[in-house]
mmCIF file with all atom_site columns, N, CA and C in Angstrom:
data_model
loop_
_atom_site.group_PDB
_atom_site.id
_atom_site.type_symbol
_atom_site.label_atom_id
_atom_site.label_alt_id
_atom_site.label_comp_id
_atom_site.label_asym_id
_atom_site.label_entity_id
_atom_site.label_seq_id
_atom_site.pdbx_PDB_ins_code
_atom_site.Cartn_x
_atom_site.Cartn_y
_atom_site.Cartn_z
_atom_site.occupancy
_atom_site.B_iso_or_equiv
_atom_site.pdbx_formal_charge
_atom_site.auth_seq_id
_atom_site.auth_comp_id
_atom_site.auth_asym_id
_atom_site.auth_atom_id
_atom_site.pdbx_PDB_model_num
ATOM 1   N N  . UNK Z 1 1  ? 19.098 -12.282 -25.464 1.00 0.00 ? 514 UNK Z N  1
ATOM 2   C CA . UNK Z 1 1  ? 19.596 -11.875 -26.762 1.00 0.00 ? 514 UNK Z CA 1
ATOM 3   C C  . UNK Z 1 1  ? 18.460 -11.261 -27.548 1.00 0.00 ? 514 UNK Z C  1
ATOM 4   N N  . UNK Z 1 2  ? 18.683 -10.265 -28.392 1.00 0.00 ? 515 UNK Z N  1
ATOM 5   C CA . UNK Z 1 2  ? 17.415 -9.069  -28.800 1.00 0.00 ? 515 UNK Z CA 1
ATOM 6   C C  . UNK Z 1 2  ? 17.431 -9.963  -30.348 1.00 0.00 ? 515 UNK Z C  1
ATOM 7   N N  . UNK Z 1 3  ? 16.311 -10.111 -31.183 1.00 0.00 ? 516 UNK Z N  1
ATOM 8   C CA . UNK Z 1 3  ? 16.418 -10.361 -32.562 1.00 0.00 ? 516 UNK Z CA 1
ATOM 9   C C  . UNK Z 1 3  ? 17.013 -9.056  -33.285 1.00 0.00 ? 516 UNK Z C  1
ATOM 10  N N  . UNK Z 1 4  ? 17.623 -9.244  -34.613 1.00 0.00 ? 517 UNK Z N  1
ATOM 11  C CA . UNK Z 1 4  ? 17.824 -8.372  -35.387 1.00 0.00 ? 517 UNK Z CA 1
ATOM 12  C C  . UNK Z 1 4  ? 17.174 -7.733  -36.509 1.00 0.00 ? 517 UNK Z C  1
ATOM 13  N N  . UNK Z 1 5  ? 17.629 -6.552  -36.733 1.00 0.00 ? 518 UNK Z N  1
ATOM 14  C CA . UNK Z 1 5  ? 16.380 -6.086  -37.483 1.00 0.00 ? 518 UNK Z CA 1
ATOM 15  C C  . UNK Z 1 5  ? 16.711 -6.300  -38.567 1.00 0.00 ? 518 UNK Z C  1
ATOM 16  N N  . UNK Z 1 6  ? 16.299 -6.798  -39.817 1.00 0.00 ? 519 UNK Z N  1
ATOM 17  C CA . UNK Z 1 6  ? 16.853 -6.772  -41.338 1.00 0.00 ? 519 UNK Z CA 1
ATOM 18  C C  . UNK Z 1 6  ? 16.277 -5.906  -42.188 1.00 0.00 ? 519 UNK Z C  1
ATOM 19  N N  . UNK Z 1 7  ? 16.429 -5.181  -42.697 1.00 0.00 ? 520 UNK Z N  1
ATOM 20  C CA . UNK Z 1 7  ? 16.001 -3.625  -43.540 1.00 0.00 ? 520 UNK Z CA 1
ATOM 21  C C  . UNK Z 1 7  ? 14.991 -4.440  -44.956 1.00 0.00 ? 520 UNK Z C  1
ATOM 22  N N  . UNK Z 1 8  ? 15.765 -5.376  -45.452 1.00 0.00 ? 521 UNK Z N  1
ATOM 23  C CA . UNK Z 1 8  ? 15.050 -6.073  -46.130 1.00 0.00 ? 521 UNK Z CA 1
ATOM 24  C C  . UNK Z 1 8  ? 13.395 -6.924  -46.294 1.00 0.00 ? 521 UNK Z C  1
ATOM 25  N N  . UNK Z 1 9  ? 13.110 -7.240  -44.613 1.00 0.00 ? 522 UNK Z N  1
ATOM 26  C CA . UNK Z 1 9  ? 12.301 -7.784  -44.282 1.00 0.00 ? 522 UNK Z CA 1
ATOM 27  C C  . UNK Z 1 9  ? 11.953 -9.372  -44.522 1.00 0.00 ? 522 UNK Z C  1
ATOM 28  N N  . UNK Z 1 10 ? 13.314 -9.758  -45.429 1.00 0.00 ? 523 UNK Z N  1
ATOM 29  C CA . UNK Z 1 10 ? 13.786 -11.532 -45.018 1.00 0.00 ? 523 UNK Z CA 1
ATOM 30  C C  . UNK Z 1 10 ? 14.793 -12.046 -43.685 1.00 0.00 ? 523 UNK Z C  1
ATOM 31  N N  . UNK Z 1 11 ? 14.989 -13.385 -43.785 1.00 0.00 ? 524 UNK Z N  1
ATOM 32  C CA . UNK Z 1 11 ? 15.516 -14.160 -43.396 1.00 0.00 ? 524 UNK Z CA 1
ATOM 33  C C  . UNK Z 1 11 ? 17.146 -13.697 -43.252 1.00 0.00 ? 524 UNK Z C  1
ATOM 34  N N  . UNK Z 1 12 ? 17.543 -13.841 -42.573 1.00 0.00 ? 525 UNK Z N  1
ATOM 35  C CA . UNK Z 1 12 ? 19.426 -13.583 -42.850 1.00 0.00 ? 525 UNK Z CA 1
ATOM 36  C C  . UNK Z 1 12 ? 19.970 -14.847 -43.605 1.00 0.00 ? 525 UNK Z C  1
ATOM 37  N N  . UNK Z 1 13 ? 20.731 -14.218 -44.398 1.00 0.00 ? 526 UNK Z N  1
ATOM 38  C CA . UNK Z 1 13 ? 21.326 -14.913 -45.183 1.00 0.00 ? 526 UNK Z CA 1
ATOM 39  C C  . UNK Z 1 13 ? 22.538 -15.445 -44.821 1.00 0.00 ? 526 UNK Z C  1
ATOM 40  N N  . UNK Z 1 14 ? 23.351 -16.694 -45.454 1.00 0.00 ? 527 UNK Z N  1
ATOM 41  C CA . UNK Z 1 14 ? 24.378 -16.877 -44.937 1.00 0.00 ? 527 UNK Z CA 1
ATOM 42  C C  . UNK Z 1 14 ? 25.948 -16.012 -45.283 1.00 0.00 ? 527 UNK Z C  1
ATOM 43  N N  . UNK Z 1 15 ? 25.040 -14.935 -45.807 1.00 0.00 ? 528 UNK Z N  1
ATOM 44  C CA . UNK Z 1 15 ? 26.444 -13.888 -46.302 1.00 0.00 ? 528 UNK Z CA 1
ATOM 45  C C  . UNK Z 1 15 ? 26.059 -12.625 -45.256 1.00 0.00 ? 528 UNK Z C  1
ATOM 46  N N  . UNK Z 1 16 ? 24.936 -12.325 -44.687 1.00 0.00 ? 529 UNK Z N  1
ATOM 47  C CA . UNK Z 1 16 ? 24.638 -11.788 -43.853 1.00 0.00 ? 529 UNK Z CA 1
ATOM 48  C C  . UNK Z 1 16 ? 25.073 -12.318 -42.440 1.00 0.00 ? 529 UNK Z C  1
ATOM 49  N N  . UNK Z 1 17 ? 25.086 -13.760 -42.199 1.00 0.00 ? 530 UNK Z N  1
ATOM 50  C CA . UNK Z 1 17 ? 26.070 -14.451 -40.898 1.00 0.00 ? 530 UNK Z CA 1
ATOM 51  C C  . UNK Z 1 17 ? 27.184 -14.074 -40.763 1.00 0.00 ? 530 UNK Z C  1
ATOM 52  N N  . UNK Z 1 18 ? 28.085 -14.176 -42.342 1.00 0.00 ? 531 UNK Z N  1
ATOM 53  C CA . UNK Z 1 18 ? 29.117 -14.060 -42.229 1.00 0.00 ? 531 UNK Z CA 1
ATOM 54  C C  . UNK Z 1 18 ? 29.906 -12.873 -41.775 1.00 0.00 ? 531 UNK Z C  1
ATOM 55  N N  . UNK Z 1 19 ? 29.141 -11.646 -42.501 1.00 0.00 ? 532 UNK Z N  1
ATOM 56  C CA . UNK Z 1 19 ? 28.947 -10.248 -42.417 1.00 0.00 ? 532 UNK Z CA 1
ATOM 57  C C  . UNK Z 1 19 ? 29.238 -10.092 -40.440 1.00 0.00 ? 532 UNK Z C  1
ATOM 58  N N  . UNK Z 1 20 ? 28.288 -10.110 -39.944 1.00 0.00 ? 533 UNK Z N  1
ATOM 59  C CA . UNK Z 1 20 ? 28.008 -10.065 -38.641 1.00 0.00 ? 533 UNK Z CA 1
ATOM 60  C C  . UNK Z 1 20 ? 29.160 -11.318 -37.766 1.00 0.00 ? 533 UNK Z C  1
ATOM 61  N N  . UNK Z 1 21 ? 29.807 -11.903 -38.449 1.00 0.00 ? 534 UNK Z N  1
ATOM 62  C CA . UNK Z 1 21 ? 30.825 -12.946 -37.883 1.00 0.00 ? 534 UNK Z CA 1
ATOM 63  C C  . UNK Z 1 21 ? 31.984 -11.646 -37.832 1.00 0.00 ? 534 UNK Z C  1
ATOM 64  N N  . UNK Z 1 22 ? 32.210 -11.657 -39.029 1.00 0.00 ? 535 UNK Z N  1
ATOM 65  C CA . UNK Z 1 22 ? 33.177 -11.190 -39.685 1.00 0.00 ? 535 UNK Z CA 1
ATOM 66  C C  . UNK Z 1 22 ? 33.407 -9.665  -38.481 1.00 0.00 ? 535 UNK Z C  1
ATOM 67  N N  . UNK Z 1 23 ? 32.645 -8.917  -38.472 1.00 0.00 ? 536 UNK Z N  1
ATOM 68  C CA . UNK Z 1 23 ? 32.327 -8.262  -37.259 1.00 0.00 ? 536 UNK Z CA 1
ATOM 69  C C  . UNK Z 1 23 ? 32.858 -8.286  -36.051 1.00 0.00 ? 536 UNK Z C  1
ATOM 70  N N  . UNK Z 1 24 ? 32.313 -9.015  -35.342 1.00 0.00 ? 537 UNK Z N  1
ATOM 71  C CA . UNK Z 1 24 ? 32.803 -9.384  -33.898 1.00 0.00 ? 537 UNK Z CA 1
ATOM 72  C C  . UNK Z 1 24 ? 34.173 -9.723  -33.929 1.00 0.00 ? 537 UNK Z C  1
ATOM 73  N N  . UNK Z 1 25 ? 34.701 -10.473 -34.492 1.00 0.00 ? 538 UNK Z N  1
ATOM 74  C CA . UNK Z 1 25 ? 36.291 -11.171 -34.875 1.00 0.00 ? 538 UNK Z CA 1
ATOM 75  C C  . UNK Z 1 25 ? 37.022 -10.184 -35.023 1.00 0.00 ? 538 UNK Z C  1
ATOM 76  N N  . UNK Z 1 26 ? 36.548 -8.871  -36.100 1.00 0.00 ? 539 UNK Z N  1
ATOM 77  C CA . UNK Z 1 26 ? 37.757 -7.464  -35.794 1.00 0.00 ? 539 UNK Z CA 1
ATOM 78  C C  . UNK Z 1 26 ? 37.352 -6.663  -34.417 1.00 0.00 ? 539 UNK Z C  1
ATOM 79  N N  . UNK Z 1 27 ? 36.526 -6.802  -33.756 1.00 0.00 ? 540 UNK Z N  1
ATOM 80  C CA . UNK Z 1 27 ? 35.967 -6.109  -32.968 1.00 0.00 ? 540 UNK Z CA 1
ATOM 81  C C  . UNK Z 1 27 ? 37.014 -6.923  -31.466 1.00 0.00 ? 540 UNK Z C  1
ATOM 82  N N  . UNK Z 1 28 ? 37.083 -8.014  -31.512 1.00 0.00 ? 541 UNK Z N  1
ATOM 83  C CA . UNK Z 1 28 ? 38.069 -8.949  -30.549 1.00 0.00 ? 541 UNK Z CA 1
ATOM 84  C C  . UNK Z 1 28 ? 39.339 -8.806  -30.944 1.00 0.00 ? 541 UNK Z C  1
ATOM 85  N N  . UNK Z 1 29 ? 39.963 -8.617  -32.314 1.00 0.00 ? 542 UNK Z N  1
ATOM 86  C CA . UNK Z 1 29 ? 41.238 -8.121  -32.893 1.00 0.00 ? 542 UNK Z CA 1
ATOM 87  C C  . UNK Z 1 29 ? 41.226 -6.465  -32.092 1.00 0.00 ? 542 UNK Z C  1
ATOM 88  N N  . UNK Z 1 30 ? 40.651 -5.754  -32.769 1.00 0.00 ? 543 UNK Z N  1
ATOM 89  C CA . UNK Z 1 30 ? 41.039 -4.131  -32.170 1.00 0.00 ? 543 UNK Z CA 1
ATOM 90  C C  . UNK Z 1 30 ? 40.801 -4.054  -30.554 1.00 0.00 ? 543 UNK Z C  1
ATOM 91  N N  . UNK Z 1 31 ? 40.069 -4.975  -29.921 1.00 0.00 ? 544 UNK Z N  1
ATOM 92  C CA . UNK Z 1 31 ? 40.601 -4.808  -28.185 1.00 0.00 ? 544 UNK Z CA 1
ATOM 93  C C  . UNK Z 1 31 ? 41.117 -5.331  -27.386 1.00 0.00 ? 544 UNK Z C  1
ATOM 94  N N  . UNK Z 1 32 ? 41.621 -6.333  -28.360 1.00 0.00 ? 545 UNK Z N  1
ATOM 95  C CA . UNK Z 1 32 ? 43.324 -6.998  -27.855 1.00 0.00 ? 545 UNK Z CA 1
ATOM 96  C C  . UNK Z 1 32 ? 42.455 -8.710  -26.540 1.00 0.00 ? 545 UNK Z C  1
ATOM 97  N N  . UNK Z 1 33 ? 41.167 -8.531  -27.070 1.00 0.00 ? 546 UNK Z N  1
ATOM 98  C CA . UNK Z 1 33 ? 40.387 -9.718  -26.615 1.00 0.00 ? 546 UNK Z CA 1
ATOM 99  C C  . UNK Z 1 33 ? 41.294 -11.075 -26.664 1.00 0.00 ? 546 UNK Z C  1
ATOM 100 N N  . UNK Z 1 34 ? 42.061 -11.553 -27.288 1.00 0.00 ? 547 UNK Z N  1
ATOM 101 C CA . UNK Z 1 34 ? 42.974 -12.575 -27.733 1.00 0.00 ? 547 UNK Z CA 1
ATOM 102 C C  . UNK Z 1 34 ? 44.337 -12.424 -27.039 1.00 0.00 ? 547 UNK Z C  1
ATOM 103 N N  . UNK Z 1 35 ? 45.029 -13.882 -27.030 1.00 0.00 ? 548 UNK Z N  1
ATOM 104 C CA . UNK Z 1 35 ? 46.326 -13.837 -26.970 1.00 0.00 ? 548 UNK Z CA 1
ATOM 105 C C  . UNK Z 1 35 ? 46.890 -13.621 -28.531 1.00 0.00 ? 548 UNK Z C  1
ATOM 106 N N  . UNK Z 1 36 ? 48.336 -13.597 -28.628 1.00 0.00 ? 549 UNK Z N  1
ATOM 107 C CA . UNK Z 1 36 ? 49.028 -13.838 -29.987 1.00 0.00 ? 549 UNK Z CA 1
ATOM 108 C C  . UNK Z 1 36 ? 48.602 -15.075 -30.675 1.00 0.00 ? 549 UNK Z C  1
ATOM 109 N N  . UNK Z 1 37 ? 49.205 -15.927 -30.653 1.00 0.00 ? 550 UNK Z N  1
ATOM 110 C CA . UNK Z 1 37 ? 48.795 -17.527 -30.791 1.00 0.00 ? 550 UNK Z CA 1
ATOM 111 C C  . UNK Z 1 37 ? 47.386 -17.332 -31.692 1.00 0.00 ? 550 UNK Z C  1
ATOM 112 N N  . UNK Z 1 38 ? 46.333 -17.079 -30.765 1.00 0.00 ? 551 UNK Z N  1
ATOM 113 C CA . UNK Z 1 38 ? 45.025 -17.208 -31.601 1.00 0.00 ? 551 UNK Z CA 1
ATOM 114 C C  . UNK Z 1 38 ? 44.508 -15.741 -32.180 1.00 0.00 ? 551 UNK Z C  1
ATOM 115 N N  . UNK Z 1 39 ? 45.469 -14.951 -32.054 1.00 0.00 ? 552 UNK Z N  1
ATOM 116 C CA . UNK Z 1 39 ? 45.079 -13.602 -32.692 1.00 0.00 ? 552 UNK Z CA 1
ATOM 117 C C  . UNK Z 1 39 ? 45.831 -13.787 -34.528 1.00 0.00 ? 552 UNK Z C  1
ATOM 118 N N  . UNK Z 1 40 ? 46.605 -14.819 -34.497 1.00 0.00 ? 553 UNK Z N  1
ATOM 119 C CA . UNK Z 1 40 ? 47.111 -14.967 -35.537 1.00 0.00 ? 553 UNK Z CA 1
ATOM 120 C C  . UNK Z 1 40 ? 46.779 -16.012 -36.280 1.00 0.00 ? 553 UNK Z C  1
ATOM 121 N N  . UNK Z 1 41 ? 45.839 -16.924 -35.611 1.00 0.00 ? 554 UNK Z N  1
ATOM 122 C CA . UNK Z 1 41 ? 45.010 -17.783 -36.087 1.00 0.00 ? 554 UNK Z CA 1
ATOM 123 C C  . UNK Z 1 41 ? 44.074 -17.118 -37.296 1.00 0.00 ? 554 UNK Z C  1
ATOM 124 N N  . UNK Z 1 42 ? 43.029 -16.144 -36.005 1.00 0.00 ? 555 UNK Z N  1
ATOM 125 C CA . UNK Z 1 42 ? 41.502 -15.570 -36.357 1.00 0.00 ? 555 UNK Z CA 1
ATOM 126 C C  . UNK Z 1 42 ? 42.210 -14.703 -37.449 1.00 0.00 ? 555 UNK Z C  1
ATOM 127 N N  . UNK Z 1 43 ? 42.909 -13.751 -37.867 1.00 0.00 ? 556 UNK Z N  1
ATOM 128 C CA . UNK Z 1 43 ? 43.606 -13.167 -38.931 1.00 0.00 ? 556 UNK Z CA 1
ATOM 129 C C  . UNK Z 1 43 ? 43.837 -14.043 -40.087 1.00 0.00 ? 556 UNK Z C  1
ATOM 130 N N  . UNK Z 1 44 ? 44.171 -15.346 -40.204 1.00 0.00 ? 557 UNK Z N  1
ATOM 131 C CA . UNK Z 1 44 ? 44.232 -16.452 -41.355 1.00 0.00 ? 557 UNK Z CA 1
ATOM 132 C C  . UNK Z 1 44 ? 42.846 -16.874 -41.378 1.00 0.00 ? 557 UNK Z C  1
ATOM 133 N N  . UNK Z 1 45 ? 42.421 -17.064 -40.603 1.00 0.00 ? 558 UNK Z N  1
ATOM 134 C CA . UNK Z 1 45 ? 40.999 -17.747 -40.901 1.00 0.00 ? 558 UNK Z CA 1
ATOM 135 C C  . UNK Z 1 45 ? 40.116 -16.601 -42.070 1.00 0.00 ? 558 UNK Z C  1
ATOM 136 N N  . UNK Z 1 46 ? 40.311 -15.234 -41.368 1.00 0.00 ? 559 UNK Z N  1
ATOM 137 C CA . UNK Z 1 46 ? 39.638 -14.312 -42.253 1.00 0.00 ? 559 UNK Z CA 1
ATOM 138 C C  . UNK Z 1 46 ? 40.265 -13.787 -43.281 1.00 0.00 ? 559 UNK Z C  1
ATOM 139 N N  . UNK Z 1 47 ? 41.300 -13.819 -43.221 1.00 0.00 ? 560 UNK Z N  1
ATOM 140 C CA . UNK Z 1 47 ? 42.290 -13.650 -45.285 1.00 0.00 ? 560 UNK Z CA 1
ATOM 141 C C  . UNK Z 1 47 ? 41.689 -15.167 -45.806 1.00 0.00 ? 560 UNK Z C  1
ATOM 142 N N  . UNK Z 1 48 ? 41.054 -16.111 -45.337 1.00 0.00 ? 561 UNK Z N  1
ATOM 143 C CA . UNK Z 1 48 ? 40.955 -17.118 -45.714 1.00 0.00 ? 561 UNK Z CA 1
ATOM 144 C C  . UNK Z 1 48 ? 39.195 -17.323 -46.317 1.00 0.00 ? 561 UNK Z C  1
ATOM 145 N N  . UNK Z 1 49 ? 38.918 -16.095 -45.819 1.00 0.00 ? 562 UNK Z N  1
ATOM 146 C CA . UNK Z 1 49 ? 37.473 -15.949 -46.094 1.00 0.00 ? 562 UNK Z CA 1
ATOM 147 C C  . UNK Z 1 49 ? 36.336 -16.652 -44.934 1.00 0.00 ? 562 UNK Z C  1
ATOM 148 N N  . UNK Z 1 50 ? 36.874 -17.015 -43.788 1.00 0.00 ? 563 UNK Z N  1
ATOM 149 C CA . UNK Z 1 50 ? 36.714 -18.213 -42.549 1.00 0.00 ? 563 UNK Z CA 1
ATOM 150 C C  . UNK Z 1 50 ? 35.847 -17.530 -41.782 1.00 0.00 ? 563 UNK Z C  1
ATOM 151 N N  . UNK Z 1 51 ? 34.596 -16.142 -41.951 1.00 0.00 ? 564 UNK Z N  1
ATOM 152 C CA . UNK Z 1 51 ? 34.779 -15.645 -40.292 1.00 0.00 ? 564 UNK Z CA 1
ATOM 153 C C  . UNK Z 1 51 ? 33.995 -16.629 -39.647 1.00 0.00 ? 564 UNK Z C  1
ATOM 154 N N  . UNK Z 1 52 ? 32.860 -17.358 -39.816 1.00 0.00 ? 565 UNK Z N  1
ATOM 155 C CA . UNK Z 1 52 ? 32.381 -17.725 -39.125 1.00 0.00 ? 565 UNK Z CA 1
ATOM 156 C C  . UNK Z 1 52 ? 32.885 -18.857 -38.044 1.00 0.00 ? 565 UNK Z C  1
ATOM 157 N N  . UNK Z 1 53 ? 34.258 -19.349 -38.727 1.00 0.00 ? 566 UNK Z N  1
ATOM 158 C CA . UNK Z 1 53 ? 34.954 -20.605 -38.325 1.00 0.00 ? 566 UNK Z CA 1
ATOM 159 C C  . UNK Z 1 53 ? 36.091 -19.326 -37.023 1.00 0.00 ? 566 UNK Z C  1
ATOM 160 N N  . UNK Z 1 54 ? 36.372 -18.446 -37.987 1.00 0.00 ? 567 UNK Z N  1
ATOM 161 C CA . UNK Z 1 54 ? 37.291 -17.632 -36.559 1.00 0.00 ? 567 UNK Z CA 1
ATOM 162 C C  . UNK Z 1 54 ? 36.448 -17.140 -35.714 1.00 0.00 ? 567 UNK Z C  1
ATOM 163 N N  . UNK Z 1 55 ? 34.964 -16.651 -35.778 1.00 0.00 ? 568 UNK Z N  1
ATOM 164 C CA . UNK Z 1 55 ? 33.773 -16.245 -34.464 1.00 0.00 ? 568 UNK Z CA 1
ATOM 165 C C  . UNK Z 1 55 ? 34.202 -17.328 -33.475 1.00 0.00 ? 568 UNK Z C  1
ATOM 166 N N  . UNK Z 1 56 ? 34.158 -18.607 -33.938 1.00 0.00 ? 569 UNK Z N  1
ATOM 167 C CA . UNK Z 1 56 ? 34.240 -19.848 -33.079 1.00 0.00 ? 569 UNK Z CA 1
ATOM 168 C C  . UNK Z 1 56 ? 35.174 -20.064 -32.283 1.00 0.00 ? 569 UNK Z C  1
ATOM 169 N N  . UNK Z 1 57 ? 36.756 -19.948 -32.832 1.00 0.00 ? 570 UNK Z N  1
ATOM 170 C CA . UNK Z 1 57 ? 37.540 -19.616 -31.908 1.00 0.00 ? 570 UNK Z CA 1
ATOM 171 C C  . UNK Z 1 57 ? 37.821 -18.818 -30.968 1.00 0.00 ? 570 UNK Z C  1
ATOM 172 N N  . UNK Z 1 58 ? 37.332 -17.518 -31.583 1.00 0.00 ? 571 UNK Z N  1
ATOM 173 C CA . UNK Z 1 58 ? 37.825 -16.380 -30.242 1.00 0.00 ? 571 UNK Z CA 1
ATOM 174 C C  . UNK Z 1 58 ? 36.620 -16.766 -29.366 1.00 0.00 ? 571 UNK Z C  1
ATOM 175 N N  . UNK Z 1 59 ? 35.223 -16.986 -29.949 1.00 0.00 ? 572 UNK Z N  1
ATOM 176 C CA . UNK Z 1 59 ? 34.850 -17.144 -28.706 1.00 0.00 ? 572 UNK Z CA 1
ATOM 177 C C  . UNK Z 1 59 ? 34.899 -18.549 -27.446 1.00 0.00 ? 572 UNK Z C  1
ATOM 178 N N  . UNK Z 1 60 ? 35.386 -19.235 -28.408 1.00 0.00 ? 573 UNK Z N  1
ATOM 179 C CA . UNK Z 1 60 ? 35.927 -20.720 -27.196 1.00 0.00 ? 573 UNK Z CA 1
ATOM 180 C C  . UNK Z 1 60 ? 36.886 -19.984 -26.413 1.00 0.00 ? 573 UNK Z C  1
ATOM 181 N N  . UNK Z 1 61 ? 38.118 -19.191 -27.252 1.00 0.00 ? 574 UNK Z N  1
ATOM 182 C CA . UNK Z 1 61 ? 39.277 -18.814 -26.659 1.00 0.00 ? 574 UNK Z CA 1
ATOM 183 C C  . UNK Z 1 61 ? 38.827 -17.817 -25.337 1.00 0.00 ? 574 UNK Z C  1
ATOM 184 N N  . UNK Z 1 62 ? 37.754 -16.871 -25.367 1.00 0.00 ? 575 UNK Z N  1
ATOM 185 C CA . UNK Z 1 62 ? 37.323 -15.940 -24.736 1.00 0.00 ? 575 UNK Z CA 1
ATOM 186 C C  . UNK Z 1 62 ? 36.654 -16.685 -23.458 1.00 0.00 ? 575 UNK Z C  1
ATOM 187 N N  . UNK Z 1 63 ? 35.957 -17.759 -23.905 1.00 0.00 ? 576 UNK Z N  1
ATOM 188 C CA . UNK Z 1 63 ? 35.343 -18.388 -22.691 1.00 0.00 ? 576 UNK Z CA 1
ATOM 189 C C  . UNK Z 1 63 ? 36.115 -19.320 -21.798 1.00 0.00 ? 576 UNK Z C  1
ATOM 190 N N  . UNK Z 1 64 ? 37.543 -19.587 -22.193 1.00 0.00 ? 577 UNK Z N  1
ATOM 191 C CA . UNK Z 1 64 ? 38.761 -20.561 -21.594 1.00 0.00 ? 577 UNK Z CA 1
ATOM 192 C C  . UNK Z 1 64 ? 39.216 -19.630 -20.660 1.00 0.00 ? 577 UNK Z C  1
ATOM 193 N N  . UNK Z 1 65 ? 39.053 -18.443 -21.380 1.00 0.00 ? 578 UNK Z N  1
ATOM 194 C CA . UNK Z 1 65 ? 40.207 -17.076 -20.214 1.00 0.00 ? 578 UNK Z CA 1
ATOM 195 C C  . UNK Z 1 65 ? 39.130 -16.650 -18.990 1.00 0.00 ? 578 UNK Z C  1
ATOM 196 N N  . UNK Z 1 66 ? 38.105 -17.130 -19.296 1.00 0.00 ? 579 UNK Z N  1
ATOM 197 C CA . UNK Z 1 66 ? 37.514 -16.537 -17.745 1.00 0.00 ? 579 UNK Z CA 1
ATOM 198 C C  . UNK Z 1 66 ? 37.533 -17.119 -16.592 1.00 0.00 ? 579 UNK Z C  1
#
């Protein structure tokens, strides 16, 4: 795994986690990475303001399907 670069030259923040959560979770939504069931989960979690809690699921869910 590569470190990231921060433009700022601090620490990531936990709105910067979320940012980069928040990320991956539409990125598993737009390539159909999910079943229904938990595609409609990770969608509430993030109207819910949740990504870091929906990162968690798709990726348990992602690592069950292999």
């Amino acid at each position: 795994m590569h470190d990231p670069v921060w433009t700022d030259g601090g620490a990531r923040t936990e709105t910067d986690r979320e940012a980069e959560a928040e990320a991956v979770v539409e990125a598993f939504l737009d390539r159909d990475l999910v079943d229904g069931d938990t595609r409609s989960e990770l969608r509430r979690l993030l109207a819910a303001d949740r990504p870091v809690e929906a990162l968690r699921i798709a990726t348990r869910q992602r690592r069950k399907g292999r």
